[in-house]
Amino acid sequence: MQWDSDGFFSWTATDHSGRGTCGVTAEAERATALLSRALVSLAPGATGTVQVVYLDRLARYPSYVYGSTLLRLCRVRADVIVVSG
């Protein structure tokens, strides 16, 4: 396995019903903003993370290697997002 050493940032948001959204961007700040926006659109109790990811350049199909989690968010109520990380 050989991956891109520069890295990207993956964000994922899901709620208890299984609804959710995700994406990959080159900027940590943008991943955080997109995650926050996604959580606001989901039901209270939704959770999300931002992780470092690397492109696996030797994979037959586009693939990411997931690294450390940089941020965890949880939507507690309609207007509150709790941050940990």
PDB file of C-alpha atoms in Angstrom:
ATOM      1  CA  MET A   1       0.000   0.000   0.000  1.00  0.00           C
ATOM      2  CA  GLN A   2       1.263   3.450  -0.883  1.00  0.00           C
ATOM      3  CA  TRP A   3      -0.678   6.597  -0.065  1.00  0.00           C
ATOM      4  CA  ASP A   4      -0.551  10.291  -0.757  1.00  0.00           C
ATOM      5  CA  SER A   5       1.525  11.861   2.028  1.00  0.00           C
ATOM      6  CA  ASP A   6      -0.243  15.241   1.887  1.00  0.00           C
ATOM      7  CA  GLY A   7      -3.540  13.938   3.210  1.00  0.00           C
ATOM      8  CA  PHE A   8      -7.105  15.148   3.036  1.00  0.00           C
ATOM      9  CA  PHE A   9      -9.924  15.556   5.556  1.00  0.00           C
ATOM     10  CA  SER A  10     -12.983  13.322   5.639  1.00  0.00           C
ATOM     11  CA  TRP A  11     -16.176  14.314   7.452  1.00  0.00           C
ATOM     12  CA  THR A  12     -19.151  12.095   8.259  1.00  0.00           C
ATOM     13  CA  ALA A  13     -22.472  12.920   9.970  1.00  0.00           C
ATOM     14  CA  THR A  14     -25.234  10.420  10.868  1.00  0.00           C
ATOM     15  CA  ASP A  15     -28.332  10.343  13.057  1.00  0.00           C
ATOM     16  CA  HIS A  16     -30.127   7.505  14.854  1.00  0.00           C
ATOM     17  CA  SER A  17     -32.338   6.716  11.844  1.00  0.00           C
ATOM     18  CA  GLY A  18     -29.311   6.106   9.636  1.00  0.00           C
ATOM     19  CA  ARG A  19     -29.680   9.338   7.670  1.00  0.00           C
ATOM     20  CA  GLY A  20     -26.460  11.168   7.048  1.00  0.00           C
ATOM     21  CA  THR A  21     -23.952  12.683   4.722  1.00  0.00           C
ATOM     22  CA  CYS A  22     -20.190  12.679   4.201  1.00  0.00           C
ATOM     23  CA  GLY A  23     -17.427  14.155   2.100  1.00  0.00           C
ATOM     24  CA  VAL A  24     -13.705  14.742   1.597  1.00  0.00           C
ATOM     25  CA  THR A  25     -11.928  18.079   1.251  1.00  0.00           C
ATOM     26  CA  ALA A  26      -8.364  19.386   1.238  1.00  0.00           C
ATOM     27  CA  GLU A  27      -8.994  21.867   4.098  1.00  0.00           C
ATOM     28  CA  ALA A  28      -9.612  20.974   7.761  1.00  0.00           C
ATOM     29  CA  GLU A  29     -11.591  24.188   8.347  1.00  0.00           C
ATOM     30  CA  ARG A  30     -13.902  23.428   5.429  1.00  0.00           C
ATOM     31  CA  ALA A  31     -14.456  19.856   6.661  1.00  0.00           C
ATOM     32  CA  THR A  32     -15.423  21.252  10.087  1.00  0.00           C
ATOM     33  CA  ALA A  33     -17.818  23.792   8.567  1.00  0.00           C
ATOM     34  CA  LEU A  34     -19.458  21.179   6.312  1.00  0.00           C
ATOM     35  CA  LEU A  35     -19.821  18.780   9.231  1.00  0.00           C
ATOM     36  CA  SER A  36     -21.445  21.465  11.392  1.00  0.00           C
ATOM     37  CA  ARG A  37     -23.867  22.363   8.599  1.00  0.00           C
ATOM     38  CA  ALA A  38     -24.753  18.693   8.084  1.00  0.00           C
ATOM     39  CA  LEU A  39     -25.429  18.149  11.796  1.00  0.00           C
ATOM     40  CA  VAL A  40     -27.828  21.100  11.907  1.00  0.00           C
ATOM     41  CA  SER A  41     -29.874  19.453   9.136  1.00  0.00           C
ATOM     42  CA  LEU A  42     -30.131  16.159  11.066  1.00  0.00           C
ATOM     43  CA  ALA A  43     -32.157  15.237  14.148  1.00  0.00           C
ATOM     44  CA  PRO A  44     -30.866  15.928  17.670  1.00  0.00           C
ATOM     45  CA  GLY A  45     -28.597  13.080  18.726  1.00  0.00           C
ATOM     46  CA  ALA A  46     -26.757  13.114  15.391  1.00  0.00           C
ATOM     47  CA  THR A  47     -23.001  12.659  15.603  1.00  0.00           C
ATOM     48  CA  GLY A  48     -20.101  13.372  13.312  1.00  0.00           C
ATOM     49  CA  THR A  49     -16.345  13.217  12.915  1.00  0.00           C
ATOM     50  CA  VAL A  50     -13.521  14.782  10.945  1.00  0.00           C
ATOM     51  CA  GLN A  51     -10.639  12.413  10.136  1.00  0.00           C
ATOM     52  CA  VAL A  52      -7.370  12.650   8.259  1.00  0.00           C
ATOM     53  CA  VAL A  53      -7.418  10.477   5.139  1.00  0.00           C
ATOM     54  CA  TYR A  54      -4.796   9.594   2.562  1.00  0.00           C
ATOM     55  CA  LEU A  55      -5.358   8.537  -1.037  1.00  0.00           C
ATOM     56  CA  ASP A  56      -4.128   4.982  -1.615  1.00  0.00           C
ATOM     57  CA  ARG A  57      -2.345   5.442  -4.949  1.00  0.00           C
ATOM     58  CA  LEU A  58      -1.787   1.719  -5.504  1.00  0.00           C
ATOM     59  CA  ALA A  59      -5.399   0.640  -5.038  1.00  0.00           C
ATOM     60  CA  ARG A  60      -7.134  -0.674  -8.133  1.00  0.00           C
ATOM     61  CA  TYR A  61     -10.114   1.625  -7.478  1.00  0.00           C
ATOM     62  CA  PRO A  62     -10.002   4.986  -5.703  1.00  0.00           C
ATOM     63  CA  SER A  63      -9.565   4.254  -2.014  1.00  0.00           C
ATOM     64  CA  TYR A  64      -8.708   6.136   1.169  1.00  0.00           C
ATOM     65  CA  VAL A  65      -6.628   5.065   4.143  1.00  0.00           C
ATOM     66  CA  TYR A  66      -8.177   6.583   7.265  1.00  0.00           C
ATOM     67  CA  GLY A  67      -5.934   8.170   9.883  1.00  0.00           C
ATOM     68  CA  SER A  68      -6.604   9.827  13.211  1.00  0.00           C
ATOM     69  CA  THR A  69      -9.870  11.461  14.218  1.00  0.00           C
ATOM     70  CA  LEU A  70      -9.367  15.195  14.659  1.00  0.00           C
ATOM     71  CA  LEU A  71     -12.823  16.241  15.833  1.00  0.00           C
ATOM     72  CA  ARG A  72     -16.053  14.692  17.144  1.00  0.00           C
ATOM     73  CA  LEU A  73     -19.335  16.612  17.227  1.00  0.00           C
ATOM     74  CA  CYS A  74     -22.714  15.683  18.700  1.00  0.00           C
ATOM     75  CA  ARG A  75     -25.986  17.536  18.226  1.00  0.00           C
ATOM     76  CA  VAL A  76     -27.560  17.412  21.675  1.00  0.00           C
ATOM     77  CA  ARG A  77     -30.653  19.572  21.108  1.00  0.00           C
ATOM     78  CA  ALA A  78     -32.038  21.546  18.193  1.00  0.00           C
ATOM     79  CA  ASP A  79     -29.653  24.437  18.902  1.00  0.00           C
ATOM     80  CA  VAL A  80     -26.638  22.852  20.671  1.00  0.00           C
ATOM     81  CA  ILE A  81     -23.599  21.091  19.204  1.00  0.00           C
ATOM     82  CA  VAL A  82     -21.110  19.605  21.681  1.00  0.00           C
ATOM     83  CA  VAL A  83     -17.478  19.427  20.588  1.00  0.00           C
ATOM     84  CA  SER A  84     -14.891  16.872  21.671  1.00  0.00           C
ATOM     85  CA  GLY A  85     -11.634  15.876  20.141  1.00  0.00           C
TER      86      GLY A  85
END
